[in-house]
mmCIF file of C-alpha atoms and ligand atoms in Angstrom:
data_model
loop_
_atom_site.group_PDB
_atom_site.id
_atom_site.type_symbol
_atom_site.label_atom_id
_atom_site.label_comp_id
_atom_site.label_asym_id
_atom_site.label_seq_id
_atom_site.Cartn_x
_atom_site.Cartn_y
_atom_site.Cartn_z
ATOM 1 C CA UNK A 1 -3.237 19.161 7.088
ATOM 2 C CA UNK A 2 -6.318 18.069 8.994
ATOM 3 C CA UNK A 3 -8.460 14.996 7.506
ATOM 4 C CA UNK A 4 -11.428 16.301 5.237
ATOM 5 C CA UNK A 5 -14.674 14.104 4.778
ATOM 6 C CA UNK A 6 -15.602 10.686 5.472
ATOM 7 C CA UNK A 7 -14.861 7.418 3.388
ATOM 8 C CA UNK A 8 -18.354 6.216 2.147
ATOM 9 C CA UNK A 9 -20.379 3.518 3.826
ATOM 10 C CA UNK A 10 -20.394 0.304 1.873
ATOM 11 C CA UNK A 11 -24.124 0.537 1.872
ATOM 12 C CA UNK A 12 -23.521 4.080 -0.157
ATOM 13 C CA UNK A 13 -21.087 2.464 -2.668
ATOM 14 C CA UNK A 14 -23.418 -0.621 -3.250
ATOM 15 C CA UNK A 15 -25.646 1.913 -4.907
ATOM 16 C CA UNK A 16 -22.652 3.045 -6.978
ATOM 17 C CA UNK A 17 -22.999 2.181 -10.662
ATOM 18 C CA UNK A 18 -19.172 2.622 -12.232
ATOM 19 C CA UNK A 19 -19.294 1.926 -15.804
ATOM 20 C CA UNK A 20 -17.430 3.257 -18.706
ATOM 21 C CA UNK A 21 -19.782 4.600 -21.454
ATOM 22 C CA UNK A 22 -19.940 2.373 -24.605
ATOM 23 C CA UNK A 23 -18.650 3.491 -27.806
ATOM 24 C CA UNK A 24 -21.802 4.292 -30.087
ATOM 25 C CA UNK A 25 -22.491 3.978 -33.996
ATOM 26 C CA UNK A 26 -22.046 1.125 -36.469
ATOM 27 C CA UNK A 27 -18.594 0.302 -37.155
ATOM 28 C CA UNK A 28 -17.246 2.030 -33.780
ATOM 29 C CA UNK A 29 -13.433 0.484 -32.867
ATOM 30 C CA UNK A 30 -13.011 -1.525 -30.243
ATOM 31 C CA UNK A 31 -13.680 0.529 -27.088
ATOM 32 C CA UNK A 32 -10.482 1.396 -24.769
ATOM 33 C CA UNK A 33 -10.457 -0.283 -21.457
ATOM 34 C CA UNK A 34 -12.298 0.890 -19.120
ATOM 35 C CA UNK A 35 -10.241 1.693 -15.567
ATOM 36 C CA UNK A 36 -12.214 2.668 -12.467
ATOM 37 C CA UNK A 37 -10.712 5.521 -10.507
ATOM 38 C CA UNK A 38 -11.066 5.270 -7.145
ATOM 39 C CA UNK A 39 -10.013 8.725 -5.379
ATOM 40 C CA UNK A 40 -8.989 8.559 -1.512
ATOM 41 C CA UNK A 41 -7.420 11.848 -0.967
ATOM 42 C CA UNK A 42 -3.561 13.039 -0.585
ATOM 43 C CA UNK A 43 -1.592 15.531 -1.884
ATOM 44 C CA UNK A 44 -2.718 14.472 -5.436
ATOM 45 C CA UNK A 45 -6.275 15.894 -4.384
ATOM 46 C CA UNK A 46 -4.212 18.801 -2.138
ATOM 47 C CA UNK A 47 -4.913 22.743 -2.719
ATOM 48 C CA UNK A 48 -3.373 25.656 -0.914
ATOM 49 C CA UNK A 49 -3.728 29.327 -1.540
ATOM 50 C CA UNK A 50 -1.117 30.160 -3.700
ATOM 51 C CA UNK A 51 0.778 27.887 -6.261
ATOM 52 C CA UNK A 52 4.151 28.410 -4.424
ATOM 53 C CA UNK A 53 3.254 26.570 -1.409
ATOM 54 C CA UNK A 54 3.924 23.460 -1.681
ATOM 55 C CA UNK A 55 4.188 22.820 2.026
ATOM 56 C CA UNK A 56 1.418 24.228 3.655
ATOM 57 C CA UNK A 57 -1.813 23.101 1.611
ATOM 58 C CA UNK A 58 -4.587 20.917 2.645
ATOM 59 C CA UNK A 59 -4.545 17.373 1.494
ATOM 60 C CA UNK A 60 -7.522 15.526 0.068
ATOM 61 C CA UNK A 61 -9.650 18.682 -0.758
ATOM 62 C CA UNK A 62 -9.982 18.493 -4.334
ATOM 63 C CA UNK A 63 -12.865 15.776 -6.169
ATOM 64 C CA UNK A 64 -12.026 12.866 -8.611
ATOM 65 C CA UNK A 65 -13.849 14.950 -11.548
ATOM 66 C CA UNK A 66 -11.500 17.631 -11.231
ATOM 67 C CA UNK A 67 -8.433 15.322 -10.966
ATOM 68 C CA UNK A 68 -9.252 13.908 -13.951
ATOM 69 C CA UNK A 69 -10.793 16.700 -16.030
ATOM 70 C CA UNK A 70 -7.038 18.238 -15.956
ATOM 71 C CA UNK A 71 -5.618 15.351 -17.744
ATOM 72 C CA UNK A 72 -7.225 15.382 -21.081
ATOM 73 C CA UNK A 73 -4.873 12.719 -22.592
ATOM 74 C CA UNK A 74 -6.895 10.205 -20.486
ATOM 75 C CA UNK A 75 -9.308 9.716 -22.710
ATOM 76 C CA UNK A 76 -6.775 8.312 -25.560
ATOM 77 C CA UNK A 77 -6.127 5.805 -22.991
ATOM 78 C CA UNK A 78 -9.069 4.779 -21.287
ATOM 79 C CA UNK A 79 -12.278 5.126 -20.628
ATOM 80 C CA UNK A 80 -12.869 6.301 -16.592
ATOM 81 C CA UNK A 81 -15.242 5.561 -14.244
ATOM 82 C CA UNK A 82 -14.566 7.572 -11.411
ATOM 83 C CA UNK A 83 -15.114 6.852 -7.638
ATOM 84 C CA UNK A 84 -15.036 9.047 -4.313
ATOM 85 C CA UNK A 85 -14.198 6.460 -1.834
ATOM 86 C CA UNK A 86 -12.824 8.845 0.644
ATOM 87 C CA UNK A 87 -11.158 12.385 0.820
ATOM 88 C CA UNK A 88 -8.357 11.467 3.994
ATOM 89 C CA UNK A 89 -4.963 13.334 4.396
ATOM 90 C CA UNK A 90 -3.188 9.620 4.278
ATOM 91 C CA UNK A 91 -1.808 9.694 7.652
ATOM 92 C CA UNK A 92 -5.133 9.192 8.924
ATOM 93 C CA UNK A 93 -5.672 6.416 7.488
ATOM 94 C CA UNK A 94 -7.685 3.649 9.245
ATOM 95 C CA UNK A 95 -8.276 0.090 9.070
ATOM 96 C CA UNK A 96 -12.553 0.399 8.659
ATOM 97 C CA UNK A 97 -11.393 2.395 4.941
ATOM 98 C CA UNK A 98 -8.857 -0.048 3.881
ATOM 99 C CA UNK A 99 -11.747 -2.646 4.312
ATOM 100 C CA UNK A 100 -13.948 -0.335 2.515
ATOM 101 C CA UNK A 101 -11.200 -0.027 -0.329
ATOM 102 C CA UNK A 102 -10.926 -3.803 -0.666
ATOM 103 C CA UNK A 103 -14.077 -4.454 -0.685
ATOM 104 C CA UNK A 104 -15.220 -2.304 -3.288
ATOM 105 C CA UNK A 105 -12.191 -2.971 -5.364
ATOM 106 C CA UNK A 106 -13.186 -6.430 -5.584
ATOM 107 C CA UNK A 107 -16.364 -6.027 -6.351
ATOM 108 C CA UNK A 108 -15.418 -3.579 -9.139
ATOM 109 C CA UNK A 109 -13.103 -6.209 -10.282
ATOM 110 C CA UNK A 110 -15.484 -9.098 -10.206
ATOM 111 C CA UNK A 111 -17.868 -6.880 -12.830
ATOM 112 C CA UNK A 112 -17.290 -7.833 -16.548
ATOM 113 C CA UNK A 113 -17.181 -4.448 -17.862
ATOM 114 C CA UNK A 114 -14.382 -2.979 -15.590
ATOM 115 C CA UNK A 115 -10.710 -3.924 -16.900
ATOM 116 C CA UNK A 116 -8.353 -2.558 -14.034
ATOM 117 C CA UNK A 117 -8.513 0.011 -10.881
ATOM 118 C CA UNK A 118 -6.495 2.679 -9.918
ATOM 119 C CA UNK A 119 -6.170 4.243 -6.701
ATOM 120 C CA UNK A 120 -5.574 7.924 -6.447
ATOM 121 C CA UNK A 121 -3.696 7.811 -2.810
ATOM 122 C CA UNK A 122 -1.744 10.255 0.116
ATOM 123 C CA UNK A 123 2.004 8.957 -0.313
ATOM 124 C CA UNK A 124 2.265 8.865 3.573
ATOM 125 C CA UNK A 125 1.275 5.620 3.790
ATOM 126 C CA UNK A 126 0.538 4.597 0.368
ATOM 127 C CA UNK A 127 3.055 1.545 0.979
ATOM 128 C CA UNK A 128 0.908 0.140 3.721
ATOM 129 C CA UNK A 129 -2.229 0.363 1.407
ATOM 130 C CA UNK A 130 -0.730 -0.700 -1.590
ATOM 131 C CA UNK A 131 0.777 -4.254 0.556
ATOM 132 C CA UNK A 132 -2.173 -4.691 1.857
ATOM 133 C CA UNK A 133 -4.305 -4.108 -1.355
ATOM 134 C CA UNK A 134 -1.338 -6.710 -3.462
ATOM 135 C CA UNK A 135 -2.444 -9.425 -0.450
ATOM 136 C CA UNK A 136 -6.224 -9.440 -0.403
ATOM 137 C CA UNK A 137 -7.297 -8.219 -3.942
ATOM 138 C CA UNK A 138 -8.725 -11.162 -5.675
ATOM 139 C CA UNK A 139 -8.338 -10.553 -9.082
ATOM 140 C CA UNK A 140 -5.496 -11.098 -11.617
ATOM 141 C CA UNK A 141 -6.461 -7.257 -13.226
ATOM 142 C CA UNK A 142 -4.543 -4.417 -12.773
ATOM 143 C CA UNK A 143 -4.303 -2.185 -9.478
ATOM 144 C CA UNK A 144 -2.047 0.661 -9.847
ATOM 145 C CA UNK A 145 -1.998 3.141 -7.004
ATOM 146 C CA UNK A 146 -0.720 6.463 -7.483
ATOM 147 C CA UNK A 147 0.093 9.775 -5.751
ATOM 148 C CA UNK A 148 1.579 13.142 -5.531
ATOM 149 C CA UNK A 149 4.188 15.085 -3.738
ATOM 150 C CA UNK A 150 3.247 18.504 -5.187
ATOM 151 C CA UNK A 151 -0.592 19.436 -4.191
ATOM 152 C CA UNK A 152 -2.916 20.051 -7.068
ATOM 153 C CA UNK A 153 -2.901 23.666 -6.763
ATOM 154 C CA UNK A 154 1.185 23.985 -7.438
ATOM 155 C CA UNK A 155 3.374 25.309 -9.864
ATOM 156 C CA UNK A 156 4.540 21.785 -11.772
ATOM 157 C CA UNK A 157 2.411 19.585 -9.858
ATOM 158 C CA UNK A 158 3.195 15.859 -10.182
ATOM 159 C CA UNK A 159 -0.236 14.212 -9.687
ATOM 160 C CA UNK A 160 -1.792 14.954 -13.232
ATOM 161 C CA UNK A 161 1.111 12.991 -15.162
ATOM 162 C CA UNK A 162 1.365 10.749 -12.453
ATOM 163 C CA UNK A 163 -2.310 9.677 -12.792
ATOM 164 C CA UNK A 164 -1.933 9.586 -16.415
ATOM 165 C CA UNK A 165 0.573 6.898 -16.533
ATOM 166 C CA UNK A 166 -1.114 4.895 -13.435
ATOM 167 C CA UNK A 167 -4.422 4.907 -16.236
ATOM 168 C CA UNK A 168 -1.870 3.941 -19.009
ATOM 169 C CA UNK A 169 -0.456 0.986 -16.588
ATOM 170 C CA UNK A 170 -3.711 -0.050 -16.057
ATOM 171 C CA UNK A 171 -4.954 -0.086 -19.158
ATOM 172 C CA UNK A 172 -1.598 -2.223 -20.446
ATOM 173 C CA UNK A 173 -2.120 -5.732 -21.185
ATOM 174 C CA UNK A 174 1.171 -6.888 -19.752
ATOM 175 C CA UNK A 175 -0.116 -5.424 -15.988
ATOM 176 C CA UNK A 176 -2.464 -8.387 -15.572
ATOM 177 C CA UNK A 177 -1.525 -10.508 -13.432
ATOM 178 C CA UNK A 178 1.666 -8.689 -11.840
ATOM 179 C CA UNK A 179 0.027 -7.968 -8.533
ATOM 180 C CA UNK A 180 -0.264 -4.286 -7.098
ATOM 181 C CA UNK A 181 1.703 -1.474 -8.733
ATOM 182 C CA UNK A 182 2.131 1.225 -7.550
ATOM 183 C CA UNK A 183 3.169 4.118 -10.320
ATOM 184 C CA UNK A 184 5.092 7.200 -9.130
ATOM 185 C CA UNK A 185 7.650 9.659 -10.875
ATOM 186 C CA UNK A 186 7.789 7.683 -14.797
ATOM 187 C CA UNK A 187 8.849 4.287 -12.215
ATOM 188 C CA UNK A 188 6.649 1.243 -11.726
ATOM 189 C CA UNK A 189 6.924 -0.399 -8.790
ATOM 190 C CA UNK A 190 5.511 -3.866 -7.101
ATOM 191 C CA UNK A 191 3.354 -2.946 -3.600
ATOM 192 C CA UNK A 192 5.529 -5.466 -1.322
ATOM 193 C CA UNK A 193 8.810 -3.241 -2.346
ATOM 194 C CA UNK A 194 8.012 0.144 -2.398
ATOM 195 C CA UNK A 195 8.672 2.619 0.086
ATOM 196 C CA UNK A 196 8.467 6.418 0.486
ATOM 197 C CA UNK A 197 12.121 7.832 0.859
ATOM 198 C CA UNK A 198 12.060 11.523 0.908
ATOM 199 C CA UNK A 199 9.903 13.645 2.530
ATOM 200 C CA UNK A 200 9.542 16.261 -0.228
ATOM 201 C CA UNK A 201 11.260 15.207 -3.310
ATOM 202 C CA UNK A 202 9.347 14.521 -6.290
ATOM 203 C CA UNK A 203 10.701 10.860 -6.702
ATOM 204 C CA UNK A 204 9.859 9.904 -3.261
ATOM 205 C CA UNK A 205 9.333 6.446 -3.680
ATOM 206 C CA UNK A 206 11.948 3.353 -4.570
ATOM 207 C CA UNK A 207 12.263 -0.084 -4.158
ATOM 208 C CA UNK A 208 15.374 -0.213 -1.608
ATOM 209 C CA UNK A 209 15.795 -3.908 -1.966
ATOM 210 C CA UNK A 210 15.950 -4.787 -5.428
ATOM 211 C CA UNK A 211 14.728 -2.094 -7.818
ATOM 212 C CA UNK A 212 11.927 -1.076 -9.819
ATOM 213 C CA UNK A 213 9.568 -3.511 -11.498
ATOM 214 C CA UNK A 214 9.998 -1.324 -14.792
ATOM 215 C CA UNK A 215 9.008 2.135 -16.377
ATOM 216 C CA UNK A 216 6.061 3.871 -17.649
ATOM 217 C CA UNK A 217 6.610 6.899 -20.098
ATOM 218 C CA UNK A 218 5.085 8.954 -23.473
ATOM 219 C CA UNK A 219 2.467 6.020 -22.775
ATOM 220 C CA UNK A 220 4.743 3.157 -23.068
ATOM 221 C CA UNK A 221 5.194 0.653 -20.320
ATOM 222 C CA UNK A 222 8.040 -1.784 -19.858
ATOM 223 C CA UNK A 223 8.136 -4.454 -17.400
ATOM 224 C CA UNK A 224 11.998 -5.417 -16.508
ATOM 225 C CA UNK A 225 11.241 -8.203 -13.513
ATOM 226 C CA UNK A 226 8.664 -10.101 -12.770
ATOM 227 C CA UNK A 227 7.223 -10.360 -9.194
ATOM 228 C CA UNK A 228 8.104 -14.227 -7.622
ATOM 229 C CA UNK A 229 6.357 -14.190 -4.593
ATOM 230 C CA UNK A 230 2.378 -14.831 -4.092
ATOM 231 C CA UNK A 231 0.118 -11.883 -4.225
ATOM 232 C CA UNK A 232 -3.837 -11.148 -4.865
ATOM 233 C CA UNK A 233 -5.433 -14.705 -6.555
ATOM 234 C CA UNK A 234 -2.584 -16.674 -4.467
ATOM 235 C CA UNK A 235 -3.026 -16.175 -1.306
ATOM 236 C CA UNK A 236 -4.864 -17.240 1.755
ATOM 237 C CA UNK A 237 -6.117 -13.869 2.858
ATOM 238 C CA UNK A 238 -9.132 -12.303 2.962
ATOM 239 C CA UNK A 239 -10.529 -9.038 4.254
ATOM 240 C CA UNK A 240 -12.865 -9.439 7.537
ATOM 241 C CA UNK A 241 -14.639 -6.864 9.669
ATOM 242 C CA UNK A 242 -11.893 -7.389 12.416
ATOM 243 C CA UNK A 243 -8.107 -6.432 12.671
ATOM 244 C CA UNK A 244 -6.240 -8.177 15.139
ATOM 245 C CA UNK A 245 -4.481 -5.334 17.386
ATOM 246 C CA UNK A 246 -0.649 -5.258 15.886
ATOM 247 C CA UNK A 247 1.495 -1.876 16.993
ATOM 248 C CA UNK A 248 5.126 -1.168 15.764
ATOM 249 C CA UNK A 249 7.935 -0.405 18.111
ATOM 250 C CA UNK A 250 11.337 0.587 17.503
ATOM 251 C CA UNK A 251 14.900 -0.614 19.854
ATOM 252 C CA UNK A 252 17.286 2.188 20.208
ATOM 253 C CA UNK A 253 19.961 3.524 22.488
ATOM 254 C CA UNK A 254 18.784 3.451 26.092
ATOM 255 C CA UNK A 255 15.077 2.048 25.088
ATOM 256 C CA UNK A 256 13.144 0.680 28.221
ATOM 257 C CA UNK A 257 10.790 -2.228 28.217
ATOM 258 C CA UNK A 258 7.956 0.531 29.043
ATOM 259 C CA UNK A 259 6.312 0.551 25.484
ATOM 260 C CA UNK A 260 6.182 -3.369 25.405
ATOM 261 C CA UNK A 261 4.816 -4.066 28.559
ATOM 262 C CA UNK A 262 1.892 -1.372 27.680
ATOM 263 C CA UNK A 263 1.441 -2.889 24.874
ATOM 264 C CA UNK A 264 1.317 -6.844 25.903
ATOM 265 C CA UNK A 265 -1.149 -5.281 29.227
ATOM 266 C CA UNK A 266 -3.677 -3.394 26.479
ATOM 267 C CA UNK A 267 -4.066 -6.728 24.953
ATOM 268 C CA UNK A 268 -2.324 -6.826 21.652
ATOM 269 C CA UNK A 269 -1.875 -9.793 19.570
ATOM 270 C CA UNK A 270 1.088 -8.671 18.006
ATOM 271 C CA UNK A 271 4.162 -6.356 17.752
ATOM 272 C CA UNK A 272 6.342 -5.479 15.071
ATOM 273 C CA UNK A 273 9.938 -4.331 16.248
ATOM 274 C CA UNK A 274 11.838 -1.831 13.974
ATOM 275 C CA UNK A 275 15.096 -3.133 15.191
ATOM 276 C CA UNK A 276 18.623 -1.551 14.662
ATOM 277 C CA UNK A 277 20.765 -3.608 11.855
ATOM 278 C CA UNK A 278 19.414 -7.145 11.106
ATOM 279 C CA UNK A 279 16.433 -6.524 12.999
ATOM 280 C CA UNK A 280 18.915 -7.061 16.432
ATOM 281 C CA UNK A 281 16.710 -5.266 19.567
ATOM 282 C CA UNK A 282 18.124 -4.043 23.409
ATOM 283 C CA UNK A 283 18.645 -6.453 25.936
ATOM 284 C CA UNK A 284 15.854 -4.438 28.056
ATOM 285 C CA UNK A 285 13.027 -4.422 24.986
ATOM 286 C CA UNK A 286 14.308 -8.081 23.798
ATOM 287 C CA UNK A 287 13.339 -9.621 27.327
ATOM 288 C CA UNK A 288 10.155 -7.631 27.400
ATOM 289 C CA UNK A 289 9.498 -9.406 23.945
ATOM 290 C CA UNK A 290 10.605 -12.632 24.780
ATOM 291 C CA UNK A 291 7.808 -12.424 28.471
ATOM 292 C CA UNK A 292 5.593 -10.739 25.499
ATOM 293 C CA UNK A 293 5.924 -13.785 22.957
ATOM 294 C CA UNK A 294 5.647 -16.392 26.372
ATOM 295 C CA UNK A 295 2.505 -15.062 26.852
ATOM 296 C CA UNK A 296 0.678 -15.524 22.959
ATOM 297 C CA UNK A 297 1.701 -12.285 21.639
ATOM 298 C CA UNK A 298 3.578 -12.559 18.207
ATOM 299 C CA UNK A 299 6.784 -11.179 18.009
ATOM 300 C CA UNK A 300 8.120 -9.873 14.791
ATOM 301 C CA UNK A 301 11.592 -8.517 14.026
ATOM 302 C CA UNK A 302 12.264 -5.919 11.419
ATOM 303 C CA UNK A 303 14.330 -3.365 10.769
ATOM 304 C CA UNK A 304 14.859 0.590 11.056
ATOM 305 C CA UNK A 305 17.574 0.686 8.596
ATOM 306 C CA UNK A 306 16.061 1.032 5.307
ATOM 307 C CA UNK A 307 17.204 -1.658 3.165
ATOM 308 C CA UNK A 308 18.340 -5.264 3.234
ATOM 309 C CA UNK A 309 17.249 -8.554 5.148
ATOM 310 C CA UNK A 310 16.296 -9.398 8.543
ATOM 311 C CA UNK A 311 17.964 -12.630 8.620
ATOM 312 C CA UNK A 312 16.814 -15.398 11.349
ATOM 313 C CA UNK A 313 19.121 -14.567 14.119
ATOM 314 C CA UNK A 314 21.120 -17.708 14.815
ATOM 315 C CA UNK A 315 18.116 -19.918 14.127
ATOM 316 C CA UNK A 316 18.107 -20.869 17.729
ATOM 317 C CA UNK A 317 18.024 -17.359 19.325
ATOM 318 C CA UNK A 318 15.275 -16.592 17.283
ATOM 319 C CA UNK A 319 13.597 -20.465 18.555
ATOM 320 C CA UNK A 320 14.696 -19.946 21.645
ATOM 321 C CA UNK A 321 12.987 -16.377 22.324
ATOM 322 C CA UNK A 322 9.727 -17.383 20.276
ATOM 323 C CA UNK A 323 10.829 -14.561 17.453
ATOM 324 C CA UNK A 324 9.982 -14.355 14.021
ATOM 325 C CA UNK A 325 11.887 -12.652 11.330
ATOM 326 C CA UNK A 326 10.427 -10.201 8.448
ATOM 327 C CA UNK A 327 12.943 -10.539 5.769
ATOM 328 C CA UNK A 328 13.290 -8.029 3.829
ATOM 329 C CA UNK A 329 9.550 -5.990 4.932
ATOM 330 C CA UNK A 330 9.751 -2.567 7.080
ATOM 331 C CA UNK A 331 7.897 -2.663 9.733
ATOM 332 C CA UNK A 332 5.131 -0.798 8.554
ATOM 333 C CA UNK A 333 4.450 -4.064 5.704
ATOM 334 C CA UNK A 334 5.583 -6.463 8.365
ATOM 335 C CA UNK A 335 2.486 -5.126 10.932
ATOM 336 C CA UNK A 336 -0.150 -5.597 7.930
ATOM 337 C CA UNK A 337 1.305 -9.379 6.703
ATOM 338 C CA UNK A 338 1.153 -9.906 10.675
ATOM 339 C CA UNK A 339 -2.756 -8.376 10.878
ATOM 340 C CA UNK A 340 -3.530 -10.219 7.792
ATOM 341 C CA UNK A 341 -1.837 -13.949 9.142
ATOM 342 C CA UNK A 342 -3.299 -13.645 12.623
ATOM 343 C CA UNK A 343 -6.709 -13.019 11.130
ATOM 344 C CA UNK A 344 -6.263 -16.153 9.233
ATOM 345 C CA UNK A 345 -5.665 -18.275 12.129
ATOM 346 C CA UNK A 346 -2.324 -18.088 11.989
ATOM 347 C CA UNK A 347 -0.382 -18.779 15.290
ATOM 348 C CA UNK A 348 2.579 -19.448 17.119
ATOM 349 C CA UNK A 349 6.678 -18.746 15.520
ATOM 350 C CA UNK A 350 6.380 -21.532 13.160
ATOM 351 C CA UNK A 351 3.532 -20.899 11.265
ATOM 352 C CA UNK A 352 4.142 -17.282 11.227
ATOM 353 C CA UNK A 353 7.697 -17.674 9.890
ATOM 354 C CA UNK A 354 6.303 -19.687 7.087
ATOM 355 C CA UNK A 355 4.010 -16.527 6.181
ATOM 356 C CA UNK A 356 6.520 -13.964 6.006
ATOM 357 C CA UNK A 357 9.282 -16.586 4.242
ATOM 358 C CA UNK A 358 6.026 -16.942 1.677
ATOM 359 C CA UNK A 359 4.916 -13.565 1.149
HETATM 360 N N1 LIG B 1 0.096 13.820 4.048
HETATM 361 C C1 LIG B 1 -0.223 13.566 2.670
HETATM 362 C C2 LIG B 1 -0.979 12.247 2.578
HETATM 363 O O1 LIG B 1 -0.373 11.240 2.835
HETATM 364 C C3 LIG B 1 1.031 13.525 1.888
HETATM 365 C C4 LIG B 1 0.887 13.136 0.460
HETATM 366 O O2 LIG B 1 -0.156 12.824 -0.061
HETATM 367 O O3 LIG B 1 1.936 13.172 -0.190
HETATM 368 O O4 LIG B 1 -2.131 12.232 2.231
#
């Protein structure tokens, strides 16, 4: 499941002109909103040889036009301006598209005639994206990611319905304003929760911590939470041409300091530990952190377990080592909050603590 095709430049998509058509004739009804597609790749765009195989397929082979033209009920929803921005198998993801995908989100979102976005996404690492997108969007319109677990090309695939009711959640009034969703499987879900939990089941993604934001189904979509902490318009971040250098490593049985002292000599800024229970790391890595975190290097605890709270270990361990905790993000949200503070200015355990307690 190699990588197909190259995100466009942002000199390509400045030429892009996404627009919904305009109702025509006297007396025409109010036009539906009009919801820009933006198409990355994934198994939503994924096509193998035989509709059985829902394994072995390429991801990211199949265009936003033909995505869409197999959901006809779209256009009692929404009008749809479609978008290519990339056609990636989502594990390849890199940091030069997500700044390509921000950018031209917010540019889409800044134009008067466009009334939400959804992204068309891999679900490999559609949490990271999603995050990312719910911290640096700056707009209070709808962004709804979606996804697939069943290519195109296969016997009950999930993408079409899925993308349906990510258009209907975009197109919903009530999604203004609620950050980045992310709709999957009939379940809406806020970016900073959700989380891919099965590797091939069709409702692959949950909010471990505390649950679904609401429901989308038979076009109707009901919010039953609201999302407390600040996202897109309310926060400090902003996407730049750099990413601070941020890798993820995980404490186990026997783990050496090996990984950590590459790491620190390569230069990082920081690292993201996937810790066993409340974020709690080996003696051997913990030292390497704490020489890591003496040096400049941020130090972020998280955990490998699934679910729940890193809590601040002892306050004073935590002080003492120069640690900071990630509450309740994996590691894999903890590494892009940690890119995102760091390219802020952001320094030292203090400051950075205040971040992740905030976001
Ligand atoms: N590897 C694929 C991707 O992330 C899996 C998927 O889309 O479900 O693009």
């Amino acid at each position: 499941m190699a990588a197909r095709g190259a995100s466009l430049t942002i000199a390509a998509m400045n030429t892009l002109t996404s627009s919904c058509a305009a109702p025509s004739g006297e007396g025409a009804t109010p036009p539906l909103p009009c919801i820009a597609v933006l198409a990355t790749g994934g198994t939503i765009a994924g096509a193998a040889a035989d509709a059985t195989n829902t394994s072995g397929y390429q991801a990211g082979v199949v265009g936003v036009e033909q995505l869409l033209s197999v959901v006809p009920a779209l256009s009692t929803v929404a009008r749809i301006a479609p978008e290519q921005i990339a056609s990636v198998d989502s594990k390849d993801m890199t940091m030069p598209l997500w700044t390509t995908l921000v950018q031209r989100i917010n540019t889409l979102l800044a134009t008067d005639g466009i009334d939400g976005v959804v992204v068309t996404h891999g679900t490999d690492t559609l949490e990271e994206t999603a995050y990312l997108l719910h911290l640096t969007v700056k707009s209070d319109k709808p962004v709804v990611l979606t996804a697939a677990m069943r290519p195109a090309s296969a016997l009950s695939a999930d993408g079409p319905l899925n993308l349906l009711n990510a258009v209907t959640v975009a197109a919903h009034a009530g999604s203004r304003g609620q950050g980045v969703l992310v709709a999957f499987n009939n379940k809406l879900h806020s970016a900073r929760d959700v989380v891919k939990t099965s590797t091939y089941a069709v409702d692959a993604f949950q909010s471990p911590e505390i649950g679904a934001l609401g429901w989308v189904q038979d076009g109707r979509v009901e919010f039953q939470r609201a999302v407390v902490r600040p996202h897109t318009l309310a926060t400090e971040f902003v996407i730049g041409p750099k990413w601070p250098h941020v890798e993820i490593v995980a404490s186990y049985a026997g783990v050496s300091r090996i990984a950590v002292d590459a790491l620190v000599a390569a230069g990082v800024r920081g690292i993201v530990v996937a810790g066993t229970g409340n974020g709690s790391i080996h003696v051997s890595m913990q030292q390497a952190l704490a020489d890591a975190a003496s040096q400049g290097v941020a130090v972020v605890r998280s955990s490998r377990v699934g679910s729940g709270h890193v809590m601040r270990n002892g306050a004073a361990a935590d002080d003492a080592l120069g640690f900071v905790s990630a509450g309740s993000l994996n590691p894999y949200k903890a590494r892009v909050l940690l890119m995102l503070a760091l390219a802020a200015g952001g320094t030292g355990p203090v400051a950075l603590q205040k971040t992740f307690d905030t976001y």
